[in-house]
Amino acid sequence: MSDTSFVRTEMLAEQDPPPTSVGVIGWLRANLFPNWWNAVLTVLCLAAIWYVLSGLLGWTLRSVWTAGSLSECREVMIATWGSTHGHACWGVINDRWLQLLFGFYPPELYYRPILALLLLIAALAPVLFADKVSPRFLYVTAAYPFLMPWLMWGGSIWTPVGVAAGFAVAYLVGRAPRGAVPGLVLGILSAIVWWMAWFGFPVQAEVLAAGLGEGLAAISPDTAPFWLETVESRKFGGFMLSVMIGVVAIGCSLPLGILLALGRQSNMLIVKAICVGFIEFIRGVPLITLLFVASTLLNIFLPPGTNFDIILRVMIMVTLFAAAYMAEVIRGGLAGLPTGQYEGADSLGLNYWQAQRLIIMPQALKISIPGIVSTFIGIFKDTTLVSIIALLDPLGLSNSIRADTDWNGIYWELFAFIALLFFIACFGMSRYSMYLERKLKTEND
Amino acid sequence: MAESIHDTVVEREIDRRKMRVSDEVAVQITGMNKWFGMFHVLRDIDLTVHKGERIVICGPSGSGKSTLIRCINRLEEHQTGQIIVEGTELTSDLKNIDKIRSEVGMCFQHFNLFPHLTILENCTLAPIWVRKIPKREAEETAMHFLEKVKIPEQAEKYPGQLSGGQQQRVAIARSLCMRPRIMLFDEPTSALDPEMIKEVLDTMIELAEEGMTMLCVTHEMGFARQVANRVIFMDDGQIVEQNEPEEFFNNPKSDRTKLFLSQILGH
Ligand SMILES: Nc1ncnc2c1ncn2[C@@H]1O[C@H](COP(=O)(O)OP(=O)(O)O)[C@@H](O)[C@H]1O
Ligand SMILES: [Mg+2]
């Protein structure tokens, strides 16, 4: 008989693991020095990191903070360290940081972009943190697309009111007929008619005031709270301009991308062909080409004499560009959904738009979050390309700062500062995307 | 044969008081044909379903059973012939399709619950958006049906946290929340482990006991014997034989039916 039977008579007590496998020593052993070969690599890596950091930190920290020009900077460096090599001259940032942030926006009106930024935060909060922020802030979100241009460019408040009213008209008229397509067509038509009436006959304020009664008649359309000093587009610049273009492109490209992705999947042949054609064309063309089209070619197609704002044109182009990429990212998410989800929605009698909004998109967008945020980050950084068509984004401004004899020849400090600004924004987006993914993951599985 | 066949025995006494077939017609299919591309998947289907009928459809894999019941709520489009559901003919008119879909409940092999919504939200979604019922009322109805399928305590969970049998019962409750007049089942138990099949079958039996009109594609022959009033055998896209369960199982007429029954019942 073989000796395989065994009965434990005494149970073993729990013991601590050996000290070499836990704690600091254990961690070091496991991760940095598991064998002699890895130990050599670890030491080499640490040496390389030290070499890079010591140079970089030395340059960053042993630097000149107050100077009115590059030559002044150099004098200070010679006086302090005996050489100009390896020292940053942050004096240029000290001198020009407002310009890098705001471009040539009139300094006495800086409060307007700042207010726009604060409102942006209030408008984004209920969207980004829906579970923590009161949904009442959604009113700010709804008003923001009309408030922001007014704050930035100024002019009469009746302009944004008229634009917003056009959307309201489109919504109300579009609801009237039965069916999605006639509603859409009627809605768009009525909005166009409304805008033509509103902006074609610039008497709106008087008409409105008369319509609303005695009290309002006193309001003149060009006095303080109803009229802001206008700021021309060519004064816009700096990080402010990048954020403006980026926010508009990001905000508009997502819904547009969703529609394009759905259109691409549609079994209506013409809709599908238009969407595929659009996506493939835009993705096949460099953004710079589109920006040149925006800055020069578009004038050829527009009726002569129309004054179509250059920033608006650039925003439209960047949005279209982003939307094409967004459409493909979302299409990937749609492809990841099992057909059972469509069948489940259909079998309950949900119509196409209900199924998309309630069942398909929430899941497809969730799958696509990493891709969507990558596209956002890419687009935000691509806004620096507008310097090519002479808009003064931070990179464009760095050129014009160097054109000043005071700062002729300064590069790295400006680029480092601009890079830092972009890094903060992009890193924030990336972190948010990870937060969102984690939240949605724990939420439903 | 690909599909798993279980002959789960229905143990309890079935209450037949409300199981009454009426003269009213629920579904009328005449001369219906369907092709997938060049493939003639359903051929000359004629089928009349009366209110209160419990029909079991069986047949080998690929014979068109799923396609047939999916035509009834237009998940698949038929090309010729006529399908009339509750007096409304299925045409390409989207209004009619959505109306019929809201009156015909359907349960799938893989449940098709919405994983991003809680069980309760799964059940209230369609009543709120399609029937325009106030949220509070929809939630009450949903809880009523979740109690009926015996999982009210799971209402706040997400589908991924439930077992297969529980998910299928939620799917049944979700359909019932629309107060359907007809229920379609497409192999509701064939993705389930044996111990979960019984709980789903029990739910379906209770539904039958309340007089629901049901069309079930299933290979649960115990269910067919005791609950169905008619068994339909399909092969090659055609209805080959239909009869009362007793006759169908004990005295099949067609050779194809005999072969099929001998394969699945193992004698
Ligand atoms: N969407 C489809 N496109 C093409 N062929 C299909 C499609 N769905 C099913 N079929 C084919 O139609 C036949 C019947 O399918 P189905 O109704 O699912 O059979 P059953 O449910 O009886 O197993 C099968 O041969 C299947 O391959
Ligand atoms: Mg099938």
XYZ file of C-alpha atoms and ligand atoms in Angstrom:
740
model
C 0.000 0.000 0.000
C 1.429 3.378 -0.999
C 2.008 6.013 1.621
C -0.241 8.781 0.238
C -2.659 9.165 3.087
C -1.962 12.107 5.336
C -3.839 13.687 8.202
C -2.736 16.980 9.710
C -2.820 16.752 13.459
C -1.729 20.279 14.292
C -2.823 23.490 12.469
C -0.055 25.981 11.633
C -0.146 29.495 13.096
C 0.105 32.487 10.775
C 3.652 33.899 10.405
C 5.065 37.245 9.264
C 6.650 37.282 5.795
C 10.471 37.541 5.757
C 11.658 41.198 6.040
C 13.312 41.030 2.610
C 9.921 40.724 0.909
C 7.986 43.515 2.557
C 8.510 47.154 3.485
C 11.035 49.500 1.910
C 13.710 46.871 1.505
C 11.276 44.420 -0.004
C 9.983 47.024 -2.413
C 13.500 48.072 -3.469
C 14.524 44.496 -3.987
C 11.439 43.587 -5.959
C 11.324 46.658 -8.164
C 14.832 48.057 -8.527
C 17.435 45.410 -7.647
C 15.928 41.963 -8.293
C 19.218 40.751 -9.891
C 22.633 42.198 -10.778
C 21.639 43.049 -14.360
C 18.582 45.045 -13.241
C 20.688 46.648 -10.547
C 23.111 47.966 -13.184
C 20.207 49.296 -15.248
C 18.734 50.988 -12.191
C 21.989 52.742 -11.396
C 22.450 53.838 -15.017
C 18.911 55.201 -15.169
C 19.318 57.096 -11.933
C 22.564 58.618 -13.258
C 20.847 59.696 -16.475
C 17.912 61.210 -14.602
C 20.329 63.051 -12.318
C 22.289 64.419 -15.277
C 19.174 65.771 -17.035
C 17.548 67.123 -13.907
C 20.653 68.856 -12.585
C 21.082 70.718 -15.856
C 17.380 71.562 -16.121
C 16.856 72.561 -12.523
C 20.046 74.587 -12.522
C 18.871 76.458 -15.586
C 15.387 76.974 -14.145
C 16.320 77.973 -10.605
C 19.661 79.765 -10.951
C 18.005 82.382 -13.108
C 17.217 86.081 -13.468
C 13.675 87.094 -12.546
C 13.709 90.860 -12.934
C 15.088 92.436 -16.059
C 13.653 94.717 -18.695
C 15.598 93.289 -21.605
C 17.784 90.396 -22.630
C 20.982 92.476 -22.406
C 20.076 93.516 -18.872
C 19.548 89.841 -18.061
C 22.978 88.978 -19.391
C 24.623 91.706 -17.331
C 23.033 90.322 -14.179
C 24.139 86.779 -15.082
C 27.748 87.882 -15.664
C 27.729 89.817 -12.405
C 26.313 86.910 -10.393
C 27.710 83.730 -11.962
C 30.384 85.031 -14.260
C 28.795 83.467 -17.341
C 25.525 83.565 -19.264
C 25.579 79.862 -19.923
C 23.062 77.632 -18.125
C 20.883 80.333 -16.610
C 17.306 81.165 -17.532
C 16.121 84.703 -18.031
C 12.601 84.709 -16.652
C 12.563 88.463 -16.884
C 10.810 88.118 -20.230
C 7.912 86.264 -18.627
C 7.816 88.802 -15.810
C 7.719 91.559 -18.394
C 5.285 90.035 -20.887
C 3.119 87.475 -19.107
C -0.029 89.530 -19.445
C 0.576 89.738 -23.153
C 1.188 86.006 -23.385
C -2.124 85.462 -21.637
C -4.298 88.101 -23.259
C -2.562 89.200 -26.468
C -3.332 92.836 -27.230
C -6.699 92.803 -25.485
C -7.148 96.251 -23.880
C -5.791 95.960 -20.295
C -8.652 97.995 -18.814
C -11.029 95.334 -20.183
C -9.136 92.304 -18.835
C -12.014 91.711 -16.457
C -14.117 90.528 -19.394
C -12.020 87.516 -20.445
C -11.530 86.722 -16.765
C -15.271 86.837 -16.207
C -15.716 84.676 -19.305
C -13.280 82.158 -17.843
C -15.082 82.071 -14.499
C -18.393 81.618 -16.272
C -16.822 78.854 -18.319
C -15.977 77.036 -15.117
C -19.532 77.513 -13.869
C -20.873 76.301 -17.214
C -18.647 73.232 -17.333
C -19.093 72.198 -13.716
C -22.603 70.721 -14.054
C -21.525 68.860 -17.179
C -18.230 67.489 -15.899
C -19.322 66.762 -12.351
C -23.000 66.021 -12.824
C -23.261 64.154 -9.532
C -21.692 66.891 -7.400
C -22.972 70.144 -8.887
C -26.541 71.368 -8.757
C -28.272 70.997 -12.124
C -29.380 74.609 -11.783
C -25.950 75.579 -13.123
C -27.083 74.110 -16.436
C -28.760 77.462 -17.090
C -25.270 78.978 -17.124
C -24.216 76.227 -19.521
C -27.141 77.021 -21.811
C -26.491 80.758 -21.735
C -22.715 80.505 -22.093
C -22.478 80.104 -25.885
C -24.283 83.445 -26.202
C -22.670 85.238 -23.263
C -19.075 84.366 -24.110
C -18.900 86.070 -27.529
C -20.645 89.119 -26.118
C -18.176 89.388 -23.246
C -15.197 88.893 -25.498
C -16.114 91.024 -28.493
C -18.541 93.420 -26.829
C -21.296 95.271 -28.634
C -25.006 95.369 -27.978
C -26.593 92.733 -25.800
C -29.360 92.485 -28.371
C -27.013 90.591 -30.656
C -26.614 87.523 -28.414
C -30.251 87.848 -27.341
C -31.307 87.803 -30.983
C -29.146 84.790 -31.747
C -30.437 82.923 -28.713
C -34.024 83.857 -29.543
C -33.463 82.375 -32.998
C -32.632 79.030 -31.404
C -35.697 79.295 -29.179
C -37.848 80.003 -32.233
C -36.327 77.040 -34.061
C -37.066 74.820 -31.078
C -40.673 75.949 -30.700
C -41.470 75.795 -34.404
C -39.588 72.518 -34.819
C -41.763 70.878 -32.183
C -45.002 71.748 -33.926
C -45.082 69.324 -36.864
C -45.155 65.575 -36.341
C -42.025 63.724 -37.334
C -38.343 64.478 -36.916
C -37.412 65.506 -40.449
C -40.148 68.077 -41.130
C -39.569 69.422 -37.626
C -35.861 69.834 -38.264
C -36.366 71.528 -41.620
C -39.082 73.871 -40.356
C -37.057 74.697 -37.253
C -33.957 75.631 -39.239
C -35.958 77.686 -41.727
C -37.777 79.604 -39.036
C -34.505 80.374 -37.252
C -32.997 81.731 -40.468
C -36.043 83.896 -41.080
C -35.851 85.130 -37.507
C -32.175 86.041 -37.730
C -32.663 87.787 -41.044
C -35.465 89.839 -39.566
C -33.565 90.576 -36.358
C -30.249 91.551 -37.874
C -31.550 92.817 -41.192
C -33.595 95.578 -39.561
C -31.537 96.961 -36.698
C -34.497 98.424 -34.897
C -35.005 95.389 -32.668
C -34.330 97.190 -29.445
C -36.901 99.877 -30.096
C -39.450 97.372 -31.332
C -38.812 95.145 -28.383
C -38.975 98.011 -25.939
C -42.220 99.238 -27.459
C -43.600 95.752 -27.297
C -42.607 95.254 -23.704
C -44.052 98.531 -22.468
C -43.225 101.860 -20.873
C -40.575 100.774 -18.396
C -38.339 99.163 -20.927
C -38.669 101.962 -23.436
C -36.181 103.923 -21.364
C -33.495 101.407 -22.107
C -31.221 102.603 -24.814
C -29.384 99.811 -26.575
C -26.048 101.539 -26.346
C -25.702 102.308 -22.650
C -23.721 100.480 -20.055
C -25.040 97.128 -19.006
C -26.582 96.559 -22.419
C -23.621 97.628 -24.427
C -19.980 96.645 -23.987
C -17.109 98.425 -25.626
C -16.248 96.481 -28.767
C -12.863 94.782 -29.080
C -11.620 93.911 -32.528
C -10.550 90.394 -33.375
C -7.006 91.397 -34.261
C -6.443 92.422 -30.650
C -7.219 88.917 -29.434
C -4.277 86.732 -28.674
C -2.241 84.723 -26.256
C -3.396 81.797 -24.229
C -6.840 83.377 -24.125
C -7.165 82.902 -27.880
C -6.008 79.282 -27.672
C -8.524 78.571 -24.934
C -11.316 80.268 -26.879
C -10.653 78.326 -30.066
C -10.043 75.137 -28.111
C -13.209 75.402 -26.033
C -15.389 76.163 -29.034
C -13.834 73.362 -31.086
C -14.126 70.898 -28.227
C -17.662 71.904 -27.326
C -18.975 71.818 -30.888
C -16.995 68.908 -32.259
C -18.493 66.370 -29.858
C -22.142 66.793 -30.920
C -21.105 67.235 -34.540
C -18.924 64.132 -34.340
C -21.818 62.151 -32.865
C -24.078 63.197 -35.728
C -21.389 62.348 -38.291
C -20.796 58.932 -36.716
C -24.529 58.206 -36.745
C -24.797 59.465 -40.310
C -21.983 57.167 -41.320
C -23.925 54.216 -39.898
C -27.216 55.344 -41.385
C -28.878 53.302 -44.080
C -30.030 56.465 -45.845
C -27.638 56.364 -48.745
C -27.176 60.080 -49.365
C -26.744 60.952 -45.691
C -24.183 58.202 -45.410
C -22.315 59.317 -48.511
C -22.156 62.917 -47.291
C -20.857 61.883 -43.881
C -18.268 59.466 -45.222
C -17.131 62.007 -47.800
C -16.836 64.756 -45.212
C -14.951 62.614 -42.696
C -12.535 61.187 -45.212
C -11.894 64.548 -46.859
C -11.208 66.390 -43.603
C -9.044 63.609 -42.245
C -7.079 63.494 -45.456
C -6.134 67.178 -45.351
C -3.664 68.823 -42.938
C -5.199 71.292 -40.510
C -2.886 74.026 -41.795
C -4.458 73.724 -45.229
C -7.888 74.201 -43.718
C -6.641 77.223 -41.801
C -5.281 78.766 -44.982
C -8.629 78.140 -46.597
C -10.235 79.903 -43.666
C -7.908 82.882 -43.859
C -7.756 83.459 -47.597
C -9.797 81.218 -49.841
C -13.066 81.614 -47.995
C -13.214 85.265 -49.056
C -13.457 84.155 -52.655
C -16.611 82.182 -51.996
C -18.287 84.692 -49.745
C -20.206 87.545 -51.337
C -17.931 90.581 -51.640
C -18.149 93.014 -48.800
C -19.129 90.457 -46.173
C -17.063 90.803 -43.073
C -16.746 87.295 -41.743
C -14.638 87.422 -38.617
C -11.294 85.639 -38.974
C -11.427 84.112 -35.496
C -14.902 82.779 -36.182
C -13.681 81.288 -39.449
C -10.778 79.625 -37.721
C -13.082 78.302 -35.019
C -15.335 76.758 -37.647
C -12.414 75.122 -39.424
C -10.867 73.724 -36.258
C -14.301 72.459 -35.187
C -14.866 70.680 -38.491
C -11.398 69.193 -38.284
C -11.970 67.955 -34.744
C -15.441 66.661 -35.613
C -14.106 64.371 -38.324
C -11.704 62.746 -35.884
C -14.352 62.658 -33.191
C -16.736 60.875 -35.562
C -14.235 58.095 -36.093
C -13.541 57.736 -32.384
C -17.259 57.485 -31.656
C -17.778 55.067 -34.507
C -15.288 52.824 -32.759
C -17.408 53.027 -29.616
C -20.570 52.261 -31.564
C -18.925 49.248 -33.143
C -18.083 47.980 -29.676
C -21.746 47.722 -28.697
C -23.458 44.358 -29.119
C -26.421 44.412 -31.533
C -28.536 43.171 -28.655
C -28.568 46.709 -27.263
C -30.211 48.033 -30.428
C -32.667 45.135 -30.416
C -33.480 45.644 -26.750
C -34.218 49.307 -27.378
C -36.210 48.597 -30.546
C -38.265 45.848 -28.952
C -39.448 48.274 -26.268
C -40.767 50.688 -28.871
C -38.166 53.439 -28.374
C -37.783 55.468 -31.542
C -34.435 56.041 -33.229
C -33.442 59.215 -31.374
C -34.645 57.929 -28.017
C -32.671 54.730 -28.485
C -29.579 56.689 -29.456
C -29.839 59.157 -26.613
C -30.837 56.803 -23.815
C -29.233 53.493 -24.711
C -26.643 53.639 -27.453
C -24.752 56.906 -26.938
C -24.261 56.657 -23.166
C -22.542 53.329 -23.692
C -20.694 54.188 -26.902
C -19.371 57.438 -25.427
C -18.277 55.640 -22.299
C -16.245 53.180 -24.361
C -14.779 56.064 -26.348
C -13.767 58.323 -23.438
C -10.007 57.765 -23.818
C -10.162 58.405 -27.559
C -12.409 61.424 -27.166
C -10.141 63.037 -24.612
C -7.070 62.302 -26.716
C -8.752 64.075 -29.598
C -9.618 67.011 -27.328
C -6.018 67.282 -26.167
C -4.721 67.044 -29.721
C -7.094 69.744 -30.907
C -6.245 72.049 -28.045
C -2.559 71.829 -28.866
C -3.269 72.218 -32.583
C -4.718 75.649 -31.877
C -1.102 76.860 -31.852
C -1.128 76.338 -35.616
C -3.184 79.500 -36.021
C 0.061 81.455 -35.608
C 0.760 80.426 -39.209
C -2.095 82.578 -40.466
C -0.929 85.511 -38.352
C -3.240 85.099 -35.390
C -1.414 85.856 -32.184
C -1.697 82.655 -30.218
C 1.089 82.173 -27.644
C 3.526 80.931 -30.286
C 2.668 83.787 -32.597
C 3.145 86.170 -29.709
C 6.540 84.710 -28.881
C 7.598 85.765 -32.383
C 6.294 89.266 -31.911
C 7.962 89.525 -28.493
C 11.253 88.576 -30.091
C 10.685 91.205 -32.748
C 11.067 93.758 -29.974
C 14.749 94.733 -29.701
C 14.579 94.300 -25.912
C 13.976 90.581 -26.210
C 15.562 89.771 -29.526
C 17.128 86.310 -29.288
C 15.170 84.827 -26.418
C 13.603 81.439 -27.096
C 13.644 78.827 -24.405
C 12.093 80.818 -21.608
C 9.088 81.743 -23.760
C 8.640 78.216 -25.015
C 8.973 76.798 -21.524
C 6.281 79.125 -20.214
C 3.936 78.349 -23.118
C 4.596 74.646 -22.715
C 3.769 74.903 -19.027
C 0.422 76.562 -19.756
C -0.514 73.907 -22.300
C 0.723 71.133 -20.080
C -1.464 72.246 -17.190
C -4.552 72.321 -19.400
C -3.854 69.031 -21.166
C -2.811 67.210 -18.023
C -6.042 68.371 -16.403
C -8.065 66.924 -19.279
C -6.174 63.670 -19.122
C -6.715 63.342 -15.369
C -10.389 64.133 -15.752
C -10.749 61.403 -18.336
C -9.192 58.872 -15.968
C -11.442 60.045 -13.146
C -14.492 59.675 -15.374
C -13.501 56.226 -16.540
C -12.968 55.056 -13.004
C -16.245 56.538 -11.854
C -18.275 54.969 -14.651
C -16.541 51.665 -14.124
C -17.369 51.354 -10.441
C -20.842 52.613 -11.177
C -22.013 49.752 -13.297
C -20.031 46.637 -12.934
C -27.415 20.188 -32.860
C -26.016 23.362 -31.447
C -28.733 24.325 -29.034
C -28.748 22.768 -25.620
C -31.885 20.854 -24.870
C -33.260 20.426 -21.414
C -36.332 18.620 -20.437
C -36.815 20.483 -17.206
C -39.769 18.931 -15.494
C -42.481 21.304 -14.437
C -43.329 20.015 -11.043
C -46.104 22.107 -9.732
C -49.759 21.913 -10.560
C -50.631 24.486 -13.200
C -53.599 26.725 -12.559
C -55.548 26.639 -15.810
C -58.529 28.757 -14.825
C -57.429 31.854 -16.750
C -55.666 30.008 -19.565
C -58.399 30.438 -22.077
C -57.970 30.785 -25.830
C -60.350 33.374 -27.193
C -61.739 33.757 -30.698
C -60.072 37.122 -31.093
C -56.989 37.129 -33.284
C -53.780 38.527 -31.845
C -51.391 37.875 -34.711
C -52.315 36.991 -38.265
C -49.565 36.011 -40.682
C -50.533 35.136 -44.240
C -48.307 34.037 -47.118
C -45.238 35.638 -45.542
C -41.839 35.214 -47.151
C -38.478 36.549 -46.129
C -35.039 36.485 -47.687
C -31.638 37.370 -46.298
C -30.033 38.499 -49.532
C -30.541 35.509 -51.825
C -31.231 33.123 -48.963
C -34.924 32.234 -48.633
C -35.122 32.021 -44.852
C -38.925 31.974 -44.312
C -41.177 30.371 -46.894
C -44.920 30.864 -47.164
C -45.634 31.211 -43.486
C -49.308 31.137 -42.513
C -49.980 31.424 -38.824
C -52.903 32.680 -36.788
C -52.400 33.296 -33.110
C -55.500 33.811 -30.974
C -55.609 35.790 -27.768
C -54.562 33.690 -24.840
C -52.686 31.117 -26.878
C -49.384 29.709 -25.634
C -47.433 28.570 -28.651
C -44.092 26.816 -28.532
C -41.969 26.901 -31.681
C -39.239 24.318 -32.035
C -37.030 23.014 -34.760
C -33.397 22.493 -35.647
C -30.893 25.311 -35.429
C -31.043 27.638 -38.426
C -34.596 26.676 -39.339
C -35.804 30.273 -39.037
C -37.549 30.225 -35.639
C -35.892 33.389 -34.388
C -36.417 35.147 -37.677
C -40.115 34.290 -37.598
C -40.820 35.755 -34.185
C -38.546 38.716 -34.875
C -40.713 39.513 -37.884
C -43.696 39.887 -35.571
C -42.230 42.997 -33.973
C -40.322 44.068 -37.041
C -36.840 43.435 -35.738
C -36.650 41.772 -39.131
C -38.483 43.033 -42.178
C -40.502 40.589 -44.281
C -40.637 41.014 -48.034
C -43.934 39.521 -49.156
C -47.155 38.524 -47.451
C -48.939 40.152 -44.582
C -48.446 40.383 -40.823
C -51.229 41.914 -38.749
C -50.573 42.404 -35.051
C -53.467 43.449 -32.834
C -55.298 44.772 -35.873
C -52.392 46.861 -37.168
C -50.593 45.770 -40.290
C -46.802 45.889 -40.256
C -45.658 48.093 -43.088
C -42.705 50.409 -43.413
C -44.751 53.057 -41.552
C -42.548 53.888 -38.569
C -45.497 54.976 -36.431
C -47.140 51.574 -36.749
C -43.880 49.816 -36.032
C -43.248 51.750 -32.815
C -46.860 51.232 -31.781
C -46.700 47.492 -32.323
C -43.341 47.215 -30.613
C -44.707 48.956 -27.562
C -47.520 46.393 -27.386
C -45.431 43.310 -28.045
C -42.918 42.351 -25.375
C -39.820 40.395 -26.254
C -37.248 38.415 -24.284
C -33.962 37.425 -25.857
C -31.532 34.606 -25.354
C -28.907 37.029 -24.058
C -31.384 39.205 -22.124
C -30.239 42.469 -23.776
C -30.587 44.450 -20.576
C -29.042 47.912 -20.593
C -25.844 47.582 -18.568
C -25.478 51.309 -17.843
C -28.862 51.535 -16.119
C -30.015 50.054 -12.834
C -32.595 47.284 -12.813
C -35.271 49.806 -11.869
C -34.172 52.214 -14.622
C -34.176 49.349 -17.117
C -37.801 48.734 -16.206
C -38.996 52.342 -16.155
C -37.200 53.646 -19.242
C -39.685 52.607 -21.913
C -42.831 53.398 -19.893
C -41.478 56.893 -19.222
C -40.245 57.685 -22.721
C -42.636 55.702 -24.902
C -45.801 55.653 -22.823
C -45.085 59.070 -21.237
C -46.016 57.773 -17.807
C -44.888 59.932 -14.844
C -41.670 58.667 -13.283
C -43.220 57.912 -9.883
C -45.980 55.830 -11.409
C -43.556 53.999 -13.693
C -41.412 53.120 -10.688
C -44.411 51.744 -8.825
C -45.321 49.587 -11.804
C -41.739 48.435 -12.134
C -41.561 47.441 -8.467
C -44.835 45.566 -8.880
C -43.432 43.472 -11.697
C -40.040 43.034 -10.043
C -41.912 41.587 -7.085
C -43.768 39.348 -9.441
C -40.518 37.933 -10.828
C -39.269 37.771 -7.231
C -36.312 40.152 -7.310
C -37.556 43.462 -5.866
C -34.497 43.630 -3.619
C -32.195 43.935 -6.670
C -33.881 47.076 -8.010
C -30.933 49.384 -7.340
C -28.273 47.049 -8.719
C -26.855 47.002 -12.218
C -27.486 44.062 -14.588
C -23.848 42.984 -14.439
C -24.247 42.261 -10.731
C -27.033 39.706 -11.249
C -26.971 36.037 -12.190
C -28.164 34.961 -15.606
C -31.478 33.691 -14.298
C -32.078 36.925 -12.427
C -31.186 38.951 -15.504
C -33.661 37.031 -17.624
C -36.374 37.615 -15.040
C -35.554 41.320 -15.083
C -35.866 41.224 -18.866
C -39.322 39.683 -18.490
C -40.294 42.313 -15.920
C -38.961 45.051 -18.195
C -41.222 43.846 -21.004
C -44.206 43.490 -18.683
C -43.837 47.094 -17.528
C -45.032 48.137 -20.982
C -48.215 46.115 -20.313
C -47.808 44.154 -23.544
C -50.653 42.167 -25.066
C -48.344 39.581 -26.577
C -45.033 38.220 -25.319
C -42.356 36.785 -27.589
C -39.586 34.606 -26.156
C -36.523 33.680 -28.193
C -34.818 30.797 -26.402
C -35.024 32.543 -23.027
C -33.364 29.700 -21.148
C -30.738 28.414 -23.556
C -27.960 30.663 -22.252
C -28.631 29.681 -18.637
C -27.178 27.116 -16.291
C -29.595 24.276 -15.493
C -30.331 25.468 -11.959
C -31.406 28.874 -13.268
C -33.633 27.554 -16.010
C -36.290 26.561 -13.540
C -36.690 30.028 -12.041
C -37.176 31.544 -15.487
C -39.610 28.817 -16.546
C -41.577 29.372 -13.340
C -41.910 33.037 -14.215
C -43.082 32.165 -17.708
C -45.610 29.676 -16.342
C -47.041 32.312 -14.029
C -47.395 34.591 -17.004
C -49.252 31.874 -18.885
C -51.503 31.294 -15.918
C -52.604 34.906 -16.121
C -53.777 34.418 -19.681
C -50.919 36.136 -21.539
C -50.639 35.422 -25.260
C -47.207 33.895 -25.688
C -45.017 32.742 -28.547
C -41.967 30.897 -27.268
C -39.069 29.570 -29.243
C -37.722 27.002 -26.816
C -36.518 23.480 -26.512
C -37.900 23.050 -23.023
C -40.164 20.159 -23.871
C -41.517 19.910 -20.338
C -42.734 23.466 -20.669
C -44.170 22.729 -24.111
C -46.060 19.672 -22.840
C -47.628 21.297 -19.839
C -48.083 24.942 -20.731
C -48.408 25.221 -24.492
C -51.712 24.734 -26.226
C -49.966 24.364 -29.566
C -46.522 23.258 -30.683
C -45.117 24.331 -34.020
C -42.258 22.491 -35.651
C -40.186 24.412 -38.194
C -37.576 23.162 -40.598
C -35.905 24.847 -43.580
C -37.875 28.054 -43.058
C -41.235 26.338 -43.189
C -43.860 25.285 -40.714
C -43.677 21.513 -41.057
C -46.128 20.421 -38.417
C -48.272 21.931 -35.710
C -50.495 20.268 -33.201
C -51.603 20.107 -29.596
C -48.659 19.093 -27.435
C -50.095 15.697 -26.546
C -50.535 14.710 -30.171
C -47.349 16.395 -31.270
C -45.130 14.468 -28.914
C -46.933 11.137 -28.881
C -48.014 10.923 -32.442
C -45.888 13.080 -34.788
C -46.976 12.851 -38.403
C -44.022 14.086 -40.430
C -40.752 12.215 -40.741
C -38.763 15.366 -40.079
C -40.637 15.877 -36.830
C -40.052 12.293 -35.808
C -36.351 12.608 -36.514
C -36.132 15.889 -34.595
C -38.027 14.526 -31.604
C -35.966 11.370 -31.495
C -32.811 13.469 -31.475
C -33.826 15.839 -28.712
C -35.746 13.456 -26.540
C -33.193 10.730 -26.974
C -35.430 7.845 -27.952
N -29.030 38.904 -40.275
C -28.878 37.783 -41.005
N -28.276 37.843 -42.215
C -28.116 36.732 -42.965
N -28.525 35.520 -42.605
C -29.125 35.374 -41.400
C -29.317 36.508 -40.541
N -29.941 36.076 -39.399
C -30.116 34.755 -39.577
N -29.636 34.325 -40.751
C -29.692 32.965 -41.274
O -31.040 32.613 -41.359
C -31.232 31.288 -40.935
C -32.283 31.221 -39.852
O -31.783 31.849 -38.705
P -32.574 31.863 -37.336
O -33.927 32.400 -37.572
O -31.731 32.583 -36.353
O -32.639 30.317 -36.988
P -33.036 29.620 -35.619
O -33.453 30.665 -34.651
O -34.118 28.686 -35.983
O -31.814 28.887 -35.179
C -29.887 30.768 -40.510
O -29.365 29.989 -41.552
C -29.068 31.974 -40.322
O -27.726 31.734 -40.649
Mg -32.505 31.313 -32.868
